[in-house]
Amino acid sequence: MFCDQQAQPIFAHEEETLLLAGHSFRLCKLQDLDTILEHYVRQSAKTERIPYYTQLWDSALALGKYVLLNQELFVGKRVLELGCGLGLPSLCAAKAGAQVLATDFHPDNRGFFMKNVALNGLQNIEYCELDWRQPGLSDQFDCILGSDLIYEREMLPALLHCVKHFMGPQASFIYADPGRAALQEFSSSLEKLGMQGELLAIDEIYLQIWSRH
C-alpha cells in the first residue's frame, strides 16, 4: 500500500474540469476509448480486463455529491473506496478531510488515479491494487465507499466478503447504484450479514447507507 505520486496514465489522455456540489475537480480522462478497448481485446479475452476504470460513471458522481454535501461525516475518518476507477468519490472524501485508501483491481488504473490526485493537490490519499477474492489487507475502516460495483452477478460473493472484512465495529458502507439486476440480491445479502440500510436517491441513482445493527 503506497501513494506513488510519479505514476502516470499509460494511454493518451486529456484533462477536464468538473463542478460538483459547489466544488471544482480536475480529472484526467481517456482521449479515445475505442482504441483502448481494442488494446485490451487484443491483450486478453477476460472480462476483468475491460477498462471500466477509464469512465466517470453516474453512480460515482452521485456518491461524490453525497460526500460533499455531508462533509461533517467524513472529517478525520478512515475511508476505503472499493473499485475506485478514476477516483472521484475518494477525491471528494479527501477534500472533506478523511484519510482515504482508494483501491481498484485493474492493474492499469493506478496511473489515472494518481494523476487525478496530483491534479487536485491532495495528500491524504493512498492507493493499492486490490483483488476482492484475496484482499490481502487486515485494516478496518470507518467508512467504505462503492459505486456501480455489481454489473456482473458473480462479483457479489467477493464484494460481500470485502465489505464484511473491512468494516469496523461502528462503520458505514455507502453504496451508489443505477439499479443493476443484482442490486436486490446484494441488499438482501447485506441484511443477512446483520446490516441495516437506509435508501436515498441522488440524481436518479440509488444510494444505500449501511451500518451494523
Coordinates of N, CA and C in Angstrom, one line a residue:
M1 N 0.9 -1.2 0.0 CA 0.0 0.0 0.0 C 0.9 1.2 0.0
F2 N 0.8 2.1 -1.0 CA 1.5 3.3 -1.1 C 0.9 4.3 -2.0
C3 N 1.4 5.5 -1.9 CA 0.9 6.6 -2.8 C 2.0 7.0 -3.7
D4 N 2.0 6.5 -4.9 CA 3.1 6.8 -5.9 C 2.7 8.0 -6.7
Q5 N 3.2 9.1 -6.3 CA 2.9 10.4 -7.0 C 3.5 10.4 -8.4
Q6 N 4.4 9.5 -8.7 CA 5.1 9.5 -10.0 C 4.3 8.7 -11.0
A7 N 3.3 7.9 -10.6 CA 2.6 7.1 -11.5 C 1.9 7.9 -12.6
Q8 N 1.9 7.5 -13.8 CA 1.3 8.3 -14.9 C 0.4 7.4 -15.7
P9 N -0.7 7.9 -16.4 CA -1.5 7.2 -17.2 C -0.7 6.5 -18.4
I10 N -1.1 5.3 -18.7 CA -0.3 4.7 -19.8 C -0.9 4.9 -21.2
F11 N -2.1 5.5 -21.3 CA -2.7 5.8 -22.5 C -2.9 7.3 -22.7
A12 N -3.1 7.8 -24.0 CA -3.3 9.2 -24.3 C -4.5 9.7 -23.5
H13 N -4.4 10.8 -22.9 CA -5.4 11.3 -22.0 C -5.5 12.9 -22.1
E14 N -6.6 13.4 -21.6 CA -6.9 14.8 -21.5 C -7.4 15.2 -20.2
E15 N -7.4 16.4 -19.9 CA -7.9 16.9 -18.6 C -9.2 17.7 -18.8
E16 N -10.1 17.6 -17.8 CA -11.3 18.4 -17.8 C -11.6 18.8 -16.4
T17 N -12.4 19.9 -16.3 CA -12.8 20.4 -15.0 C -14.2 20.0 -14.8
L18 N -14.5 19.5 -13.6 CA -15.8 19.0 -13.2 C -16.2 19.9 -12.0
L19 N -17.5 20.4 -12.1 CA -18.1 21.1 -10.9 C -19.1 20.2 -10.3
L20 N -19.0 20.0 -9.0 CA -19.8 19.1 -8.3 C -20.1 19.6 -6.9
A21 N -21.4 19.9 -6.6 CA -21.9 20.4 -5.3 C -21.0 21.6 -4.9
G22 N -20.8 22.5 -5.8 CA -20.1 23.7 -5.5 C -18.6 23.6 -5.4
H23 N -18.0 22.4 -5.7 CA -16.6 22.2 -5.7 C -16.1 21.9 -7.1
S24 N -14.8 22.3 -7.3 CA -14.2 22.1 -8.6 C -13.1 21.0 -8.6
F25 N -13.2 20.1 -9.5 CA -12.2 19.0 -9.6 C -11.6 18.9 -11.0
R26 N -10.3 18.7 -11.1 CA -9.6 18.5 -12.4 C -9.4 17.0 -12.5
L27 N -9.9 16.4 -13.6 CA -9.8 15.0 -13.9 C -9.1 14.6 -15.2
C28 N -8.3 13.6 -15.1 CA -7.6 13.0 -16.2 C -8.5 11.9 -16.8
K29 N -8.8 12.0 -18.1 CA -9.7 11.0 -18.7 C -9.1 10.6 -20.1
L30 N -9.5 9.5 -20.6 CA -9.1 9.0 -21.9 C -9.4 9.9 -23.0
Q31 N -8.6 10.0 -24.0 CA -8.9 10.7 -25.2 C -9.8 9.8 -26.2
D32 N -9.5 8.5 -26.3 CA -10.1 7.7 -27.3 C -10.4 6.3 -26.7
L33 N -11.6 6.1 -26.2 CA -12.0 4.8 -25.6 C -11.9 3.7 -26.5
D34 N -12.3 3.9 -27.8 CA -12.3 2.7 -28.8 C -11.0 2.1 -28.9
T35 N -9.9 3.0 -29.0 CA -8.6 2.5 -29.2 C -8.1 1.7 -28.0
I36 N -8.5 2.1 -26.8 CA -8.2 1.4 -25.6 C -8.9 0.0 -25.5
L37 N -10.2 0.0 -25.9 CA -10.9 -1.2 -25.9 C -10.2 -2.2 -26.9
E38 N -9.8 -1.8 -28.0 CA -9.1 -2.7 -29.0 C -7.8 -3.2 -28.4
H39 N -7.1 -2.4 -27.6 CA -5.9 -2.8 -27.0 C -6.2 -3.9 -26.0
Y40 N -7.2 -3.8 -25.2 CA -7.5 -4.9 -24.2 C -8.0 -6.1 -24.9
V41 N -8.8 -6.0 -25.9 CA -9.3 -7.2 -26.6 C -8.2 -8.0 -27.2
R42 N -7.2 -7.3 -27.8 CA -6.0 -8.0 -28.3 C -5.2 -8.6 -27.2
Q43 N -5.2 -8.0 -26.1 CA -4.4 -8.5 -25.0 C -4.9 -9.7 -24.3
S44 N -6.3 -9.7 -24.0 CA -6.9 -10.7 -23.3 C -8.4 -10.8 -23.5
A45 N -9.0 -12.0 -23.5 CA -10.4 -12.1 -23.6 C -11.1 -12.1 -22.3
K46 N -10.4 -11.9 -21.2 CA -11.0 -11.9 -19.9 C -11.8 -10.7 -19.7
T47 N -13.1 -10.8 -19.1 CA -13.9 -9.6 -18.9 C -13.3 -8.7 -17.8
E48 N -12.5 -9.3 -16.9 CA -11.9 -8.4 -15.8 C -10.9 -7.4 -16.4
R49 N -10.5 -7.6 -17.7 CA -9.6 -6.6 -18.3 C -10.3 -5.5 -18.9
I50 N -11.6 -5.5 -19.0 CA -12.3 -4.4 -19.6 C -12.1 -3.1 -18.8
P51 N -11.7 -2.0 -19.5 CA -11.3 -0.8 -18.8 C -12.4 0.0 -18.3
Y52 N -13.2 -0.5 -17.4 CA -14.3 0.2 -16.8 C -13.7 1.5 -16.0
Y53 N -12.5 1.3 -15.6 CA -11.9 2.4 -14.8 C -11.7 3.7 -15.5
T54 N -11.8 3.7 -16.9 CA -11.5 4.8 -17.7 C -12.7 5.8 -17.8
Q55 N -13.8 5.4 -17.3 CA -15.0 6.2 -17.5 C -15.5 6.8 -16.1
L56 N -16.1 8.0 -16.2 CA -16.7 8.6 -15.0 C -18.1 8.2 -15.0
W57 N -18.5 7.3 -14.1 CA -19.9 6.8 -14.1 C -20.8 7.7 -13.3
D58 N -22.1 7.6 -13.7 CA -23.1 8.5 -13.0 C -23.2 8.1 -11.5
S59 N -23.0 6.8 -11.1 CA -23.0 6.4 -9.7 C -21.9 7.1 -8.9
A60 N -20.7 7.2 -9.6 CA -19.6 7.8 -8.9 C -19.9 9.3 -8.7
L61 N -20.5 9.9 -9.6 CA -20.9 11.4 -9.5 C -21.9 11.5 -8.3
A62 N -22.9 10.6 -8.2 CA -23.9 10.7 -7.1 C -23.2 10.5 -5.8
L63 N -22.3 9.5 -5.7 CA -21.7 9.2 -4.4 C -20.8 10.4 -4.0
G64 N -20.0 10.9 -5.0 CA -19.2 12.1 -4.7 C -20.0 13.3 -4.2
K65 N -21.2 13.4 -4.8 CA -22.1 14.5 -4.4 C -22.5 14.4 -3.0
Y66 N -22.9 13.1 -2.6 CA -23.3 12.9 -1.3 C -22.2 13.2 -0.3
V67 N -21.0 12.8 -0.6 CA -19.9 13.0 0.3 C -19.7 14.5 0.5
L68 N -19.7 15.3 -0.6 CA -19.5 16.7 -0.5 C -20.6 17.4 0.3
L69 N -21.8 16.9 0.2 CA -23.0 17.5 0.9 C -23.1 17.1 2.3
N70 N -22.2 16.1 2.7 CA -22.2 15.6 4.1 C -20.8 15.5 4.6
Q71 N -20.0 16.6 4.4 CA -18.6 16.5 4.7 C -18.3 16.2 6.2
E72 N -19.3 16.7 7.1 CA -19.0 16.5 8.5 C -19.0 15.0 8.9
L73 N -19.5 14.2 8.1 CA -19.5 12.7 8.4 C -18.1 12.1 8.1
F74 N -17.3 12.8 7.4 CA -16.0 12.2 6.9 C -14.8 12.8 7.5
V75 N -14.9 14.0 8.2 CA -13.8 14.6 8.7 C -13.0 13.7 9.7
G76 N -11.7 13.5 9.5 CA -10.9 12.7 10.4 C -11.2 11.2 10.3
K77 N -12.0 10.7 9.4 CA -12.4 9.3 9.3 C -11.4 8.6 8.3
R78 N -11.3 7.3 8.6 CA -10.5 6.4 7.7 C -11.5 5.8 6.7
V79 N -11.3 6.2 5.4 CA -12.2 5.8 4.4 C -11.6 4.9 3.3
L80 N -12.3 3.9 2.9 CA -11.8 2.9 1.9 C -12.8 3.0 0.7
E81 N -12.3 3.2 -0.5 CA -13.1 3.1 -1.7 C -12.8 1.8 -2.4
L82 N -13.8 1.0 -2.7 CA -13.6 -0.2 -3.5 C -13.9 0.1 -5.0
G83 N -13.1 -0.4 -5.9 CA -13.3 -0.2 -7.3 C -13.4 1.2 -7.7
C84 N -12.3 1.9 -7.3 CA -12.3 3.4 -7.4 C -12.3 4.0 -8.8
G85 N -11.7 3.3 -9.7 CA -11.6 3.8 -11.1 C -10.9 5.2 -11.1
L86 N -11.4 6.2 -11.7 CA -10.8 7.5 -11.7 C -10.8 8.1 -10.4
G87 N -11.7 7.7 -9.4 CA -11.5 8.0 -8.0 C -12.2 9.2 -7.5
L88 N -13.3 9.7 -8.2 CA -14.0 10.9 -7.8 C -14.5 10.8 -6.4
P89 N -15.2 9.7 -5.9 CA -15.6 9.7 -4.5 C -14.4 9.8 -3.5
S90 N -13.3 9.2 -3.9 CA -12.1 9.3 -3.0 C -11.6 10.7 -2.9
L91 N -11.6 11.4 -4.1 CA -11.2 12.8 -4.1 C -12.1 13.6 -3.2
C92 N -13.4 13.3 -3.3 CA -14.4 14.1 -2.5 C -14.2 13.8 -1.0
A93 N -13.9 12.6 -0.7 CA -13.7 12.2 0.8 C -12.5 12.9 1.3
A94 N -11.4 12.9 0.5 CA -10.2 13.5 0.9 C -10.4 15.0 1.1
K95 N -11.1 15.6 0.1 CA -11.4 17.1 0.3 C -12.2 17.4 1.5
A96 N -13.0 16.4 1.9 CA -13.8 16.6 3.1 C -13.1 16.4 4.4
G97 N -11.8 15.9 4.3 CA -11.0 15.8 5.5 C -10.7 14.4 6.0
A98 N -11.1 13.4 5.1 CA -10.9 12.0 5.5 C -9.5 11.6 5.1
Q99 N -9.0 10.5 5.7 CA -7.8 9.8 5.3 C -8.2 8.6 4.4
V100 N -7.9 8.6 3.2 CA -8.5 7.8 2.2 C -7.5 6.7 1.7
L101 N -8.0 5.5 1.6 CA -7.3 4.4 0.8 C -8.2 4.1 -0.4
A102 N -7.8 4.4 -1.6 CA -8.5 4.0 -2.8 C -8.0 2.7 -3.4
T103 N -8.9 1.9 -3.8 CA -8.4 0.6 -4.4 C -9.1 0.3 -5.7
D104 N -8.5 -0.5 -6.5 CA -9.1 -1.0 -7.7 C -8.3 -2.3 -8.1
F105 N -9.0 -3.1 -8.9 CA -8.4 -4.4 -9.3 C -7.6 -4.3 -10.5
H106 N -8.0 -3.4 -11.4 CA -7.3 -3.3 -12.7 C -5.9 -2.8 -12.6
P107 N -4.9 -3.5 -13.2 CA -3.5 -3.1 -13.0 C -3.1 -1.8 -13.7
D108 N -3.9 -1.4 -14.6 CA -3.6 -0.1 -15.3 C -4.3 1.1 -14.8
N109 N -5.0 1.0 -13.7 CA -5.7 2.1 -13.1 C -4.9 3.1 -12.3
R110 N -3.8 2.6 -11.7 CA -3.0 3.4 -10.8 C -2.6 4.8 -11.4
G111 N -2.1 4.8 -12.7 CA -1.6 6.0 -13.3 C -2.7 7.0 -13.4
F112 N -3.9 6.6 -13.8 CA -5.0 7.6 -14.0 C -5.4 8.1 -12.6
F113 N -5.5 7.2 -11.6 CA -6.0 7.7 -10.3 C -5.0 8.7 -9.7
M114 N -3.7 8.3 -9.7 CA -2.7 9.1 -9.1 C -2.5 10.5 -9.8
K115 N -2.7 10.5 -11.1 CA -2.7 11.7 -11.9 C -3.9 12.6 -11.4
N116 N -5.0 12.1 -11.1 CA -6.1 12.9 -10.5 C -5.8 13.4 -9.1
V117 N -5.2 12.6 -8.3 CA -4.8 13.0 -7.0 C -3.8 14.2 -7.1
A118 N -2.8 14.1 -8.0 CA -1.9 15.2 -8.2 C -2.6 16.5 -8.8
L119 N -3.5 16.3 -9.7 CA -4.1 17.4 -10.3 C -4.9 18.2 -9.3
N120 N -5.4 17.6 -8.3 CA -6.2 18.2 -7.3 C -5.5 18.6 -6.0
G121 N -4.1 18.3 -6.0 CA -3.3 18.8 -4.9 C -3.6 18.1 -3.6
L122 N -4.1 16.9 -3.6 CA -4.5 16.2 -2.4 C -3.3 15.3 -1.9
Q123 N -3.1 15.3 -0.5 CA -2.0 14.5 0.1 C -2.6 13.3 0.9
N124 N -3.8 13.4 1.3 CA -4.3 12.5 2.3 C -5.0 11.3 1.6
I125 N -4.4 10.8 0.6 CA -4.9 9.6 -0.2 C -3.7 8.6 -0.4
E126 N -4.0 7.4 -0.2 CA -3.1 6.3 -0.6 C -3.9 5.4 -1.6
Y127 N -3.2 4.6 -2.4 CA -3.8 3.7 -3.4 C -3.1 2.4 -3.3
C128 N -3.9 1.3 -3.5 CA -3.4 0.0 -3.7 C -4.3 -0.8 -4.6
E129 N -3.6 -1.7 -5.3 CA -4.4 -2.7 -6.2 C -5.0 -3.7 -5.3
L130 N -6.3 -4.0 -5.4 CA -7.0 -4.9 -4.5 C -7.8 -5.9 -5.3
D131 N -7.6 -7.2 -5.0 CA -8.4 -8.3 -5.6 C -9.4 -8.7 -4.5
W132 N -10.7 -8.5 -4.7 CA -11.7 -8.8 -3.7 C -11.7 -10.2 -3.3
R133 N -11.3 -11.1 -4.1 CA -11.2 -12.5 -3.8 C -10.1 -12.9 -2.8
Q134 N -9.1 -12.0 -2.8 CA -7.9 -12.2 -1.9 C -7.5 -10.8 -1.4
P135 N -8.2 -10.2 -0.5 CA -8.0 -8.8 -0.2 C -6.6 -8.5 0.3
G136 N -6.0 -9.3 1.1 CA -4.6 -9.1 1.5 C -4.3 -8.0 2.4
L137 N -5.3 -7.3 2.9 CA -5.2 -6.2 3.8 C -6.0 -6.6 5.1
S138 N -5.4 -6.2 6.2 CA -6.1 -6.5 7.5 C -6.7 -5.3 8.1
D139 N -6.6 -4.1 7.5 CA -7.1 -2.9 8.1 C -8.7 -2.9 8.2
Q140 N -9.2 -2.1 9.1 CA -10.6 -1.9 9.2 C -10.8 -0.3 9.1
F141 N -12.0 0.0 8.5 CA -12.2 1.4 8.2 C -13.5 1.9 8.8
D142 N -13.6 3.3 9.0 CA -14.8 3.9 9.5 C -15.9 4.0 8.5
C143 N -15.5 4.0 7.2 CA -16.5 4.1 6.1 C -15.9 3.5 4.9
I144 N -16.8 2.7 4.2 CA -16.4 2.1 2.9 C -17.3 2.7 1.8
L145 N -16.7 3.1 0.7 CA -17.4 3.7 -0.4 C -17.4 2.8 -1.6
G146 N -18.5 2.7 -2.3 CA -18.5 1.9 -3.6 C -19.6 2.5 -4.5
S147 N -19.3 2.4 -5.8 CA -20.3 2.9 -6.8 C -20.3 2.0 -8.0
D148 N -21.5 1.5 -8.3 CA -21.7 0.6 -9.5 C -20.8 -0.5 -9.6
L149 N -20.7 -1.3 -8.6 CA -19.7 -2.4 -8.5 C -20.3 -3.8 -8.9
I150 N -21.6 -3.9 -9.0 CA -22.2 -5.3 -9.2 C -22.8 -5.4 -10.6
Y151 N -22.1 -4.9 -11.6 CA -22.6 -5.0 -13.0 C -22.6 -6.5 -13.5
E152 N -21.8 -7.3 -12.8 CA -21.8 -8.8 -13.0 C -22.2 -9.5 -11.7
R153 N -23.2 -10.4 -11.8 CA -23.7 -11.0 -10.5 C -22.6 -11.8 -9.8
E154 N -21.7 -12.4 -10.6 CA -20.6 -13.2 -10.0 C -19.7 -12.4 -9.1
M155 N -19.8 -11.1 -9.1 CA -19.0 -10.3 -8.2 C -19.5 -10.3 -6.8
L156 N -20.7 -10.6 -6.6 CA -21.4 -10.5 -5.3 C -20.6 -11.2 -4.1
P157 N -20.3 -12.4 -4.2 CA -19.7 -13.1 -3.0 C -18.4 -12.4 -2.6
A158 N -17.5 -12.1 -3.5 CA -16.2 -11.4 -3.2 C -16.5 -10.0 -2.6
L159 N -17.4 -9.3 -3.2 CA -17.7 -8.0 -2.7 C -18.2 -8.0 -1.3
L160 N -19.2 -8.9 -1.0 CA -19.7 -9.1 0.3 C -18.7 -9.4 1.3
H161 N -17.7 -10.3 0.9 CA -16.6 -10.7 1.8 C -15.8 -9.5 2.2
C162 N -15.5 -8.6 1.2 CA -14.7 -7.4 1.4 C -15.4 -6.5 2.3
V163 N -16.6 -6.2 2.1 CA -17.4 -5.3 3.0 C -17.3 -5.8 4.4
K164 N -17.6 -7.0 4.6 CA -17.6 -7.6 6.0 C -16.2 -7.5 6.6
H165 N -15.2 -7.8 5.8 CA -13.8 -7.9 6.2 C -13.3 -6.5 6.7
F166 N -13.7 -5.4 5.9 CA -13.1 -4.1 6.1 C -13.9 -3.2 7.0
M167 N -15.1 -3.5 7.3 CA -16.0 -2.6 8.1 C -15.6 -2.7 9.6
G168 N -15.3 -1.6 10.2 CA -15.0 -1.5 11.6 C -16.3 -1.7 12.4
P169 N -16.3 -1.8 13.7 CA -17.5 -2.0 14.6 C -18.6 -1.0 14.4
Q170 N -18.2 0.3 14.2 CA -19.2 1.4 14.1 C -19.2 2.0 12.7
A171 N -18.7 1.2 11.7 CA -18.5 1.7 10.4 C -19.8 1.8 9.5
S172 N -19.7 2.5 8.4 CA -20.8 2.5 7.5 C -20.3 2.1 6.1
F173 N -21.2 1.6 5.3 CA -20.9 1.3 3.9 C -21.9 2.0 3.0
I174 N -21.3 2.9 2.2 CA -22.2 3.8 1.4 C -22.0 3.4 -0.1
Y175 N -23.1 3.0 -0.6 CA -23.1 2.3 -2.0 C -24.0 3.0 -2.9
A176 N -23.6 3.4 -4.1 CA -24.4 4.0 -5.1 C -24.5 3.1 -6.3
D177 N -25.7 3.0 -6.8 CA -26.0 2.0 -7.9 C -27.1 2.5 -8.8
P178 N -27.0 2.3 -10.1 CA -28.0 2.8 -11.1 C -29.3 1.9 -11.1
G179 N -29.2 0.8 -10.4 CA -30.4 -0.2 -10.4 C -30.0 -1.4 -11.2
R180 N -28.8 -1.9 -11.0 CA -28.4 -3.2 -11.6 C -29.3 -4.3 -11.2
A181 N -29.3 -5.4 -12.0 CA -30.2 -6.5 -11.8 C -29.9 -7.2 -10.5
A182 N -28.6 -7.2 -10.0 CA -28.2 -7.9 -8.8 C -28.4 -7.0 -7.5
L183 N -28.9 -5.8 -7.7 CA -29.0 -4.9 -6.5 C -29.8 -5.4 -5.4
Q184 N -31.0 -6.0 -5.7 CA -31.8 -6.5 -4.6 C -31.2 -7.7 -3.9
E185 N -30.6 -8.6 -4.7 CA -29.9 -9.7 -4.0 C -28.7 -9.2 -3.2
F186 N -28.0 -8.2 -3.6 CA -26.9 -7.6 -2.9 C -27.4 -7.0 -1.5
S187 N -28.5 -6.3 -1.6 CA -29.1 -5.7 -0.4 C -29.6 -6.8 0.6
S188 N -30.2 -7.8 0.1 CA -30.7 -8.9 0.9 C -29.5 -9.6 1.6
S189 N -28.4 -9.7 0.9 CA -27.2 -10.4 1.4 C -26.6 -9.6 2.5
L190 N -26.6 -8.2 2.4 CA -26.1 -7.4 3.4 C -26.9 -7.4 4.7
E191 N -28.2 -7.5 4.5 CA -29.1 -7.7 5.6 C -28.9 -9.0 6.4
K192 N -28.6 -10.0 5.6 CA -28.2 -11.3 6.3 C -26.9 -11.3 7.0
L193 N -26.1 -10.3 6.7 CA -24.8 -10.1 7.4 C -25.0 -9.3 8.7
G194 N -26.3 -8.9 8.9 CA -26.6 -8.2 10.1 C -26.5 -6.7 10.0
M195 N -26.7 -6.2 8.7 CA -26.6 -4.8 8.5 C -28.0 -4.2 8.3
Q196 N -28.1 -2.9 8.6 CA -29.3 -2.2 8.4 C -29.1 -1.0 7.4
G197 N -30.0 -0.9 6.4 CA -29.8 0.0 5.3 C -30.8 1.1 5.3
E198 N -30.3 2.3 4.8 CA -31.2 3.4 4.5 C -31.0 3.7 3.0
L199 N -32.2 4.0 2.4 CA -32.2 4.2 0.9 C -32.5 5.7 0.6
L200 N -31.6 6.3 -0.2 CA -31.8 7.6 -0.7 C -31.7 7.6 -2.2
A201 N -32.1 8.7 -2.8 CA -32.0 8.8 -4.3 C -31.3 10.2 -4.6
I202 N -30.2 10.1 -5.4 CA -29.5 11.3 -5.8 C -29.3 11.2 -7.3
D203 N -30.0 12.2 -8.0 CA -29.9 12.3 -9.4 C -30.2 11.0 -10.1
E204 N -31.3 10.3 -9.7 CA -31.8 9.1 -10.3 C -30.8 7.9 -10.1
I205 N -30.0 8.0 -9.1 CA -29.1 6.9 -8.6 C -29.5 6.5 -7.2
Y206 N -29.6 5.2 -7.0 CA -29.9 4.7 -5.7 C -28.7 4.8 -4.8
L207 N -28.9 5.4 -3.6 CA -27.8 5.5 -2.7 C -28.2 4.8 -1.4
Q208 N -27.4 3.8 -1.0 CA -27.7 3.0 0.2 C -26.6 3.3 1.2
I209 N -27.1 3.5 2.4 CA -26.2 3.7 3.6 C -26.4 2.6 4.6
W210 N -25.4 1.7 4.7 CA -25.5 0.5 5.5 C -24.6 0.7 6.8
S211 N -25.2 0.2 7.9 CA -24.5 0.1 9.1 C -24.8 -1.2 9.9
R212 N -24.0 -1.5 10.8 CA -24.3 -2.7 11.6 C -25.4 -2.4 12.6
H213 N -26.2 -3.4 12.9 CA -27.2 -3.3 13.9 C -26.6 -3.0 15.3

